[in-house]
Short mmCIF file of C-alpha atoms and ligand atoms in Angstrom, two decimals:
data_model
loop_
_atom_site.label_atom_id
_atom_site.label_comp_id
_atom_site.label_asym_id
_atom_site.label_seq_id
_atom_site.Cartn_x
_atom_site.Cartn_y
_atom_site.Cartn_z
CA UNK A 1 19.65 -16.95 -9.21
CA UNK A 2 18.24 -17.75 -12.63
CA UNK A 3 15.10 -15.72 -13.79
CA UNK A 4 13.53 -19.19 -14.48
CA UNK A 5 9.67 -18.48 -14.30
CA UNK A 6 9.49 -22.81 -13.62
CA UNK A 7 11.47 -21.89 -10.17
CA UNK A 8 9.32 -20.62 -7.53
CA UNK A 9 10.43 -17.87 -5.42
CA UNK A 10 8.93 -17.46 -2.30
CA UNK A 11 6.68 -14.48 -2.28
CA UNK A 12 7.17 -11.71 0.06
CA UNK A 13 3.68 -12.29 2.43
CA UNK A 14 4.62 -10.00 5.55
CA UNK A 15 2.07 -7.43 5.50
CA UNK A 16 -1.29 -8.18 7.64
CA UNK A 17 -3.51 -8.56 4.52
CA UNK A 18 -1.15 -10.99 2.57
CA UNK A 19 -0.59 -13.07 5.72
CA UNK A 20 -4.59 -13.16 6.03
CA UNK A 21 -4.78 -13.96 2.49
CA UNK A 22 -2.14 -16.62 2.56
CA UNK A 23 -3.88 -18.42 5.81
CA UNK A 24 -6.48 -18.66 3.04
CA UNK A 25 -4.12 -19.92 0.09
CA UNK A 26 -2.88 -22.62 2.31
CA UNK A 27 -5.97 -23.93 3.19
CA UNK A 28 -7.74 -24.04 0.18
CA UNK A 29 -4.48 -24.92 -2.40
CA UNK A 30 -4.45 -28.97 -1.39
CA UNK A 31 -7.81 -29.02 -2.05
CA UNK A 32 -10.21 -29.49 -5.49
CA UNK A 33 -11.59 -26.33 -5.43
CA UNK A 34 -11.23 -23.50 -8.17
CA UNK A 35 -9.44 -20.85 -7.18
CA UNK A 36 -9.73 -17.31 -8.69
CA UNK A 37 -7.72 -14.67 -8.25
CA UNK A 38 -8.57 -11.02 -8.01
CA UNK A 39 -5.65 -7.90 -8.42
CA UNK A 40 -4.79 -4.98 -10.73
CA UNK A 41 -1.60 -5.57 -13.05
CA UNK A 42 1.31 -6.42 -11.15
CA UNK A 43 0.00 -7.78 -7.55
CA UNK A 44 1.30 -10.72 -7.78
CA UNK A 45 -1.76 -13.22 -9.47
CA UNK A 46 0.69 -15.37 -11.18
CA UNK A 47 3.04 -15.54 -8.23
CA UNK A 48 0.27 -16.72 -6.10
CA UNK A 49 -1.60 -19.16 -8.74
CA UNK A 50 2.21 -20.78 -9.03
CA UNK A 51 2.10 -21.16 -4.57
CA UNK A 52 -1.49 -23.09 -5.31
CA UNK A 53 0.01 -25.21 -7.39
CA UNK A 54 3.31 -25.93 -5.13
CA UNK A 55 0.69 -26.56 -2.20
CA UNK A 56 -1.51 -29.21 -3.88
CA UNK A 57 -0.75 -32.48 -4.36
CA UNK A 58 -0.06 -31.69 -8.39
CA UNK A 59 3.13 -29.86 -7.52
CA UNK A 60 4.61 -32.94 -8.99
CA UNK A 61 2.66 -32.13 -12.39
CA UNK A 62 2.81 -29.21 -14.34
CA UNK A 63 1.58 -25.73 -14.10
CA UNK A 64 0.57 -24.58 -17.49
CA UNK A 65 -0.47 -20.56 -17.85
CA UNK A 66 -2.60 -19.11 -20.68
CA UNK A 67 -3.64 -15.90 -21.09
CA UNK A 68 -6.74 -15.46 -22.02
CA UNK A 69 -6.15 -11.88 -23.34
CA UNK A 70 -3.03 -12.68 -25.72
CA UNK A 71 -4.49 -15.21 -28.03
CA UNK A 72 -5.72 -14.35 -31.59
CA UNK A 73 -9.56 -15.77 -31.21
CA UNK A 74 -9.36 -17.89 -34.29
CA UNK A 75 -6.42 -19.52 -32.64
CA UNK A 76 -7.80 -20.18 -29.00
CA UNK A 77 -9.73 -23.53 -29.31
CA UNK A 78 -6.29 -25.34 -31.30
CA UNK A 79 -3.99 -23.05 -28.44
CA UNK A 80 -6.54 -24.37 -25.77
CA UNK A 81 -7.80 -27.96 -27.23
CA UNK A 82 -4.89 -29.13 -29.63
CA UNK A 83 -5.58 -30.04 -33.12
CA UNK A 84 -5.16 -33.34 -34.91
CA UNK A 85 -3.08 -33.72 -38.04
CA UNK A 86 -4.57 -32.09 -40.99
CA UNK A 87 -7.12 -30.44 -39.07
CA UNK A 88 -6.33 -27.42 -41.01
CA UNK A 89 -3.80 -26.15 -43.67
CA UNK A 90 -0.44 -26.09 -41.55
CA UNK A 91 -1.44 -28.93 -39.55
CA UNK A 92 0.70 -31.03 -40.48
CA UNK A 93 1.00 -33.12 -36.95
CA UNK A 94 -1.34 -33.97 -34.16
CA UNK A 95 -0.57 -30.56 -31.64
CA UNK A 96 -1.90 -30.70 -27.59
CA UNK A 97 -3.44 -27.79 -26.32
CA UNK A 98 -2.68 -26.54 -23.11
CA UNK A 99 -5.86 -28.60 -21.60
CA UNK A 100 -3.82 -31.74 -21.99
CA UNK A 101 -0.73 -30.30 -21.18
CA UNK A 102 -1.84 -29.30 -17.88
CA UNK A 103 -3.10 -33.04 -17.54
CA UNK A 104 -2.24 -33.76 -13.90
CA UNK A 105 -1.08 -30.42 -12.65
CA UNK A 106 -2.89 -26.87 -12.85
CA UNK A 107 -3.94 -24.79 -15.60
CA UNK A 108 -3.89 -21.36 -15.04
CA UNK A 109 -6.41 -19.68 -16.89
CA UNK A 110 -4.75 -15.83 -16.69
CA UNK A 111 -7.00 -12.68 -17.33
CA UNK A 112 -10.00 -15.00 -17.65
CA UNK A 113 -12.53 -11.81 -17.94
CA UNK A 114 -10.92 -11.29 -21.49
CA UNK A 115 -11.99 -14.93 -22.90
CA UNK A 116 -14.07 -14.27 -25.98
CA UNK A 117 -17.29 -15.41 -25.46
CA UNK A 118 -17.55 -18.44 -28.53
CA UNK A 119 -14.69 -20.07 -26.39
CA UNK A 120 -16.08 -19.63 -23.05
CA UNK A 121 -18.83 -22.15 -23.90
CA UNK A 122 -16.20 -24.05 -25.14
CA UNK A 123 -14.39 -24.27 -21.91
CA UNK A 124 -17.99 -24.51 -20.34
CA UNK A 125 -18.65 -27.70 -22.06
CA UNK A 126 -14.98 -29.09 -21.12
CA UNK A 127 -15.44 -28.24 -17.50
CA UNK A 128 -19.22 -30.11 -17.53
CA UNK A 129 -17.04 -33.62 -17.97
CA UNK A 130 -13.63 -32.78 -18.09
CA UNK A 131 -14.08 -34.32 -21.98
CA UNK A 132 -12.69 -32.30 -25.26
CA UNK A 133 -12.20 -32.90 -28.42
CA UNK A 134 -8.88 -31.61 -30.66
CA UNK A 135 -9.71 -29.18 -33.86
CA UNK A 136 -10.07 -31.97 -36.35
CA UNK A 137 -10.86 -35.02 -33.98
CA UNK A 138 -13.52 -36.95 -33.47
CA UNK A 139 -12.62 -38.61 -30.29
CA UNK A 140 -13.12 -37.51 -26.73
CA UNK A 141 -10.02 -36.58 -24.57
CA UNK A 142 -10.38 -36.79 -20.64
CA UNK A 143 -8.34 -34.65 -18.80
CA UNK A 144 -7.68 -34.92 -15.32
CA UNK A 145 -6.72 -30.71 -14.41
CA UNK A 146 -7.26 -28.22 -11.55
CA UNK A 147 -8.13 -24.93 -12.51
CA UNK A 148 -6.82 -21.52 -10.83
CA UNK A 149 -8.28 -17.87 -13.00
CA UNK A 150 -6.70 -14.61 -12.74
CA UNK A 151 -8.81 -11.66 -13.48
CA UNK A 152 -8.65 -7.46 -13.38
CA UNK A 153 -11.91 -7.14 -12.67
CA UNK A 154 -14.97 -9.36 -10.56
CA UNK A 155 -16.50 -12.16 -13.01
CA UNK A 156 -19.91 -10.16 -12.21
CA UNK A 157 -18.89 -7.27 -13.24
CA UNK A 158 -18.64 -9.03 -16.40
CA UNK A 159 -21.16 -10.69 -16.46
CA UNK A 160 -23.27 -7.79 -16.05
CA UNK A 161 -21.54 -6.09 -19.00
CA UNK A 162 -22.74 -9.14 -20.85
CA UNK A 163 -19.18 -9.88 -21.43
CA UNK A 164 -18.81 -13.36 -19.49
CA UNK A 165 -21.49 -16.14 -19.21
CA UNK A 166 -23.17 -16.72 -16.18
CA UNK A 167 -23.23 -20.41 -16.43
CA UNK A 168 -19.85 -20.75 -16.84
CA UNK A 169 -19.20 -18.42 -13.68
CA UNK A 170 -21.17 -20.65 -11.79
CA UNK A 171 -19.17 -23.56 -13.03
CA UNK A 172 -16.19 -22.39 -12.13
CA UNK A 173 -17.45 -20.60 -8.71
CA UNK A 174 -15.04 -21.26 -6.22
CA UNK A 175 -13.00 -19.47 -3.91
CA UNK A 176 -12.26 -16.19 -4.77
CA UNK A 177 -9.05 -14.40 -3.65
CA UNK A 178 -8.27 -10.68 -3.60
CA UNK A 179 -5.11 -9.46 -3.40
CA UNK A 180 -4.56 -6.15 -2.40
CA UNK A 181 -2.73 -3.33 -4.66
CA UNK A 182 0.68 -2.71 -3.00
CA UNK A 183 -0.19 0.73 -2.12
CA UNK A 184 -2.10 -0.59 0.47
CA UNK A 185 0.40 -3.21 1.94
CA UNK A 186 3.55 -0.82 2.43
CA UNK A 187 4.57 -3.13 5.05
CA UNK A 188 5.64 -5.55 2.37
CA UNK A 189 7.48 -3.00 0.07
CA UNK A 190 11.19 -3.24 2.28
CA UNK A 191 11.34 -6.88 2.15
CA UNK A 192 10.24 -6.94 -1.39
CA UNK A 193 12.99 -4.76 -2.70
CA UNK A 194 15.36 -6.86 -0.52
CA UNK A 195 14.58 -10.22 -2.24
CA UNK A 196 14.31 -7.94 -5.84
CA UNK A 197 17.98 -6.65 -4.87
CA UNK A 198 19.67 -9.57 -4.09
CA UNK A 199 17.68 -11.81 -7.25
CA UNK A 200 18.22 -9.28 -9.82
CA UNK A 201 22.35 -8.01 -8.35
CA UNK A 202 23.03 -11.95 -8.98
CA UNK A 203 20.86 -12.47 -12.03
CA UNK A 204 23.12 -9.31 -13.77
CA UNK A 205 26.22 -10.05 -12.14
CA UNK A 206 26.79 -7.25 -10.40
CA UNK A 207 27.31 -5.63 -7.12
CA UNK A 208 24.34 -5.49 -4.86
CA UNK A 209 23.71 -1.46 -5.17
CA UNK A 210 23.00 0.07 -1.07
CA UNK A 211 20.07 2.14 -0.44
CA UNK A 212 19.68 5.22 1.86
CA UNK A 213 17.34 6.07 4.20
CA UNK A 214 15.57 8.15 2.34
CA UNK A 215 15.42 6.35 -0.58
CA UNK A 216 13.90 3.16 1.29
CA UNK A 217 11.59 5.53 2.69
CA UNK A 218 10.64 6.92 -0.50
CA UNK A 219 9.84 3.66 -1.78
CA UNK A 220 7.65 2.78 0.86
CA UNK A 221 5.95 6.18 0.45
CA UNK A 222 5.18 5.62 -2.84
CA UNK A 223 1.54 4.75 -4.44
CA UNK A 224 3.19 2.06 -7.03
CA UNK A 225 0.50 2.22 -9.51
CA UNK A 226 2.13 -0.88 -11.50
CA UNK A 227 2.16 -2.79 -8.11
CA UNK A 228 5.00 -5.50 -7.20
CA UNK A 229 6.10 -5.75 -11.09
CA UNK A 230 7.13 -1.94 -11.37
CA UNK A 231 8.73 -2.55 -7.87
CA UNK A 232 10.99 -4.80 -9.44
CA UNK A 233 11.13 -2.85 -12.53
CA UNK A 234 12.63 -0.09 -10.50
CA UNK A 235 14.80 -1.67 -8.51
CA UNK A 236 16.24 -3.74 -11.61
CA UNK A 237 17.15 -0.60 -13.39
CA UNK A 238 18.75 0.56 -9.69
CA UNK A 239 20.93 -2.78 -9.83
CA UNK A 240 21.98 -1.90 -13.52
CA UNK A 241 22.90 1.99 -12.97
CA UNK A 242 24.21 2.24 -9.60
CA UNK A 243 26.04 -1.39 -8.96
CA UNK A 244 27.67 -1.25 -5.87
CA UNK A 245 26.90 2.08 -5.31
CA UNK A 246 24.54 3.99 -2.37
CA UNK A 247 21.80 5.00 -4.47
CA UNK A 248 20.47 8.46 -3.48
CA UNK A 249 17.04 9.76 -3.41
CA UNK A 250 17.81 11.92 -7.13
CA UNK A 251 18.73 8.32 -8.65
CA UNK A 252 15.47 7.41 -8.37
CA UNK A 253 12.72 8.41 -11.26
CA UNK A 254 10.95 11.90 -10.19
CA UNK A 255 7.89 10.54 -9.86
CA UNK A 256 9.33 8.81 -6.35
CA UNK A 257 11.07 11.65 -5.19
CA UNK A 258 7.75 13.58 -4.16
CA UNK A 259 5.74 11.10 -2.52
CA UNK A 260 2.11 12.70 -2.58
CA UNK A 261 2.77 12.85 1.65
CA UNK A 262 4.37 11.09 3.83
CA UNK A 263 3.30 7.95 6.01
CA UNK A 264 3.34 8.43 9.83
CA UNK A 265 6.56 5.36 9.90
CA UNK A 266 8.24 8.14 8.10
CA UNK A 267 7.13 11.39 9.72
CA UNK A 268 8.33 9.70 13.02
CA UNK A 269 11.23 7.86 10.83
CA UNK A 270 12.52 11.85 10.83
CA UNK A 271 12.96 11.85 14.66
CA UNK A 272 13.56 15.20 16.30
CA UNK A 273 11.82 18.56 14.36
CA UNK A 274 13.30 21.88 15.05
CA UNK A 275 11.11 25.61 14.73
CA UNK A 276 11.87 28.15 12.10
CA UNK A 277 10.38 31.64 12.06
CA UNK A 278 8.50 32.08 9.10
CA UNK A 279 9.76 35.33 8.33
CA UNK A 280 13.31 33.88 8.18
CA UNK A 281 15.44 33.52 4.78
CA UNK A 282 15.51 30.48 3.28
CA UNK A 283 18.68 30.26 3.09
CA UNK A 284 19.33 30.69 6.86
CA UNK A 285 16.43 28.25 7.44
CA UNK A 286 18.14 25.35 4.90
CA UNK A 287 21.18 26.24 6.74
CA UNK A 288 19.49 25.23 9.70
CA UNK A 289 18.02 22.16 9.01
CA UNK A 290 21.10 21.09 7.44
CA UNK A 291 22.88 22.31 10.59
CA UNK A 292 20.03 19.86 12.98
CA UNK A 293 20.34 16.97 10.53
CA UNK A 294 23.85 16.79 10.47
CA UNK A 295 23.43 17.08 14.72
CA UNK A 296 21.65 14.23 14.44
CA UNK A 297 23.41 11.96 12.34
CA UNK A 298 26.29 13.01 14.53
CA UNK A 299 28.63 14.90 11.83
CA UNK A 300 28.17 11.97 9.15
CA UNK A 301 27.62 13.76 5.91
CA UNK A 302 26.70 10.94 3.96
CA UNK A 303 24.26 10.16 5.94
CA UNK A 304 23.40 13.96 6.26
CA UNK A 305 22.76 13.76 2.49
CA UNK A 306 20.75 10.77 2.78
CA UNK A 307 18.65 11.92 5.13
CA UNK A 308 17.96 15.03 3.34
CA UNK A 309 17.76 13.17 -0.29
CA UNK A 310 20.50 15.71 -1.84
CA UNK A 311 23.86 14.40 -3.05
CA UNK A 312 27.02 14.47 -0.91
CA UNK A 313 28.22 16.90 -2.59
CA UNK A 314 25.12 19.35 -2.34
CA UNK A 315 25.86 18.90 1.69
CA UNK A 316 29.69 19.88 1.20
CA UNK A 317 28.76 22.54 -0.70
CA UNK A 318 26.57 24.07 1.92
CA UNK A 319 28.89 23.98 4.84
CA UNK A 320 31.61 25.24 2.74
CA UNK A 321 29.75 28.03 1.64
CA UNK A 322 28.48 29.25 5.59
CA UNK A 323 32.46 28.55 6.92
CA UNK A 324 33.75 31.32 3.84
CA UNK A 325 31.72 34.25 5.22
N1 ATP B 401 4.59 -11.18 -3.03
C1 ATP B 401 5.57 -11.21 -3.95
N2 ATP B 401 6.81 -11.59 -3.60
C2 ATP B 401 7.80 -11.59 -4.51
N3 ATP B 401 7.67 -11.25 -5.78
C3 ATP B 401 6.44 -10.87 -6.20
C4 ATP B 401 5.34 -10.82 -5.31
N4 ATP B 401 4.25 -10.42 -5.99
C5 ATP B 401 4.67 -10.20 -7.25
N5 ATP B 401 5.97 -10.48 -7.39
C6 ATP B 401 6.77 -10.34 -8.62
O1 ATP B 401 6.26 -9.21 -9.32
C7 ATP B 401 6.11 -9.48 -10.71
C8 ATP B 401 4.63 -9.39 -11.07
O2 ATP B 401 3.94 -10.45 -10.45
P1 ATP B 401 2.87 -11.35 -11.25
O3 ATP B 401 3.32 -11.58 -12.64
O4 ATP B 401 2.57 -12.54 -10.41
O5 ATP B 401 1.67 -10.32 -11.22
P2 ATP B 401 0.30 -10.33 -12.01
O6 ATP B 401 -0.74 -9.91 -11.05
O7 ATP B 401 0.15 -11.65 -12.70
O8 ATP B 401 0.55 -9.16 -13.03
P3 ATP B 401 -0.14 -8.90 -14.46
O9 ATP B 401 -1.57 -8.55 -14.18
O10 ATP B 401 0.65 -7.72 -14.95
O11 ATP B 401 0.05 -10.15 -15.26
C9 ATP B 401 6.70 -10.86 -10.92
O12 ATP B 401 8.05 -10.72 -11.29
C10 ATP B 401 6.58 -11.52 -9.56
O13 ATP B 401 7.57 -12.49 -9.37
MG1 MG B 402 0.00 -12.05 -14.75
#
C-alpha cells in the first residue's frame, strides 16, 4: 500500500451517523451542488471531499485541494488564479492557478472560514460566471469546476464575526455536511485501526503488530481529541515500536491508559464481577482479581495480562509470589 494521497482508500463509514451521513454523500456527490463540509481537525473532511469527487461524474478529472489557511495572502490570487508571464518580478512564465487546474474535476477549497477577506470577493466574482482573469492578464478564463469547502467552524459563525462575506456564503450555499468528532462514533474506531494496521504494517514493511483486549478496548474508550488523524498517528507509531509484537495496554501513550470511564460495550466486555470486602488488603484483593481473571481466561496468562492491561511478566510475578508463602 503506497501512502499516495491521489489513491483513495475507502473510508471506514460503519458507525450509525457516518452511514446516515454517507446516504447523504451518495446522493448529493453526482450532482452540481456545492458541498461543504463541517468537522474539527482530523474527522475525516478531506477523506470525504476526495469520495465526492470519486462519486461524480468528474472522477475522471482532477481533484485539486487548497487550503485556504496555508497561503501567504499576497500570494493567494497568483496560487488561486495563475499569473501570466511578467506579471510580476519572478514571473518569468505564464503559471495556472489551481482554478484552472481543477478545470473539469473538483476543487476543494479546504478550511474555507480562514480565506482572507480581499480574496473572498475575488472568488465571489469567479463563482458569479465561472470567468477569471490571471495576475497580469487581461483576458477572461472560463473554467468549468465543482466546488466542495471544508471548514472548523459554521460559515455563520463567521459571518457574524464579520470574518466571511455573506454574499459569497449565499453563493456558495449548498449542502452542508457535518461529520461527527470520533468520540462520538466509537463504533467506527475497531475497524479504523484495522484498515490503519494493515496500510501503515505494509507501507513500513513490517510485521502487522497484534492488539489485546484491553488495548482495543482502550482505544475505543478513548475521547480522541485529534479525531481519525491521531488514530492513525497512534497506531503508526504502534506498527513502528512493537512490529509483530502483542502490544499491551502500557505500550500505549498514558493518556489512553485511563480512559476518563468506561463505555457500557466494555463494562459488559469484562463479563463476570466478583465482591471484595472493603476492609480487605489490597494485596489479597489484587490477588483475587488476578485469581477470577485468570478463572476466566481459563489459566491463559497472556491473556490474563491482557485483560488486566499489566505485562506478562507483572502476572508471573504475582502468582509466583502467593505459591512462595
Ligand atoms: N472514515 C475514515 N476512514 C479511513 N481513514 C480516515 C477516515 N477519516 C479520516 N481518515 C484518515 O485520517 C486522516 C485525517 O483525515 P482528513 O485529512 O480527511 O481529515 P481533516 O478533517 O481534513 O483533518 P484536518 O482538519 O486536520 O485537515 C487521514 O489520513 C485520513 O485518511
Ligand atoms: Mg484537512
Amino acid at each position: 500500500v503506497k501512502r499516495n494521497t491521489d489513491v483513495v482508500l475507502e473510508p471506514v463509514m460503519l458507525s450509525r451517523s457516518m452511514r446516515n451521513l454517507d446516504r447523504v454523500v451518495q446522493a448529493v456527490a453526482p450532482k452540481e451542488v456545492v458541498v461543504t463540509l463541517i468537522g474539527e481537525s482530523g474527522t475525516g473532511k478531506e477523506i470525504l471531499a476526495r469520495r465526492i469527487h470519486q462519486l461524480s461524474p468528474r472522477r475522471a478529472g482532477p481533484f485539486v485541494p487548497i487550503n485556504c489557511a496555508a497561503i501567504p495572502e499576497s500570494l493567494f490570487e497568483s496560487e488561486l488564479f495563475g499569473h501570466e508571464r511578467g506579471a510580476f518580478t519572478g514571473a518569468t512564465e505564464r503559471v495556472r492557478g489551481k482554478v484552472e487546474a481543477s478545470s473539469g474535476g473538483t476543487l476543494f477549497l479546504d478550511e474555507l472560514g480562514e480565506l482572507p477577506l480581499p480574496m473572498q470577493a475575488k472568488l465571489l466574482r469567479f463563482l458569479e460566471n465561472r470567468k477569471f482573469m490571471r495576475v497580469g492578464g487581461s483576458t477572461k478564463v472560463t473554467v468549468d469546476t465543482r466546488l466542495v469547502c471544508a471548514t472548523l467552524r459554521p460559515l455563520e459563525e463567521e459571518i457574524r464575526a464579520g470574518r466571511f462575506r455573506s454574499d459569497l456564503y449565499y453563493r456558495i450555499e449548498g449542502i452542508t455536511l457535518e461529520i461527527p468528532p470520533l468520540r462520538d462514533r466509537p463504533a467506527d474506531i475497531g475497524a479504523l485501526t484495522e484498515q490503519f494496521l494493515a496500510e501503515l504494517s505494509a507501507f513500513h514493511g513490517v510485521a502487522r503488530p497484534k492488539l489485546g483486549r484491553a488495548t482495543a478496548a482502550a482505544l475505543e474508550a478513548y475521547a480522541w481529541p485529534g479525531n481519525v488523524r491521531q488514530l492513525r498517528n497512534a497506531i503508526e507509531r504502534l506498527c513502528l515500536l512493537r512490529p509483530g509484537k502483542t502490544v499491551r495496554l502500557t505500550d500505549l501513550p498514558t493518556s489512553l491508559q485511563r480512559p476518563a470511564s468506561p463505555t457500557r460495550e466494555q463494562r459488559s466486555a469484562h463479563g463476570p464481577s466478583i465482591e471484595v470486602p472493603l476492609g480487605q488488603l489490597l494485596e489479597t484483593t489484587v490477588h483475587q482479581v488476578l485469581l477470577a481473571v485468570l478463572d476466566a481466561e481459563k489459566g491463559n496468562r497472556t491473556r490474563t495480562a491482557e485483560r488486566l492491561g499489566v505485562s506478562l511478566r507483572t502476572v508471573q510475578r504475582h502468582l509466583a509470589r502467593a505459591a512462595t508463602p
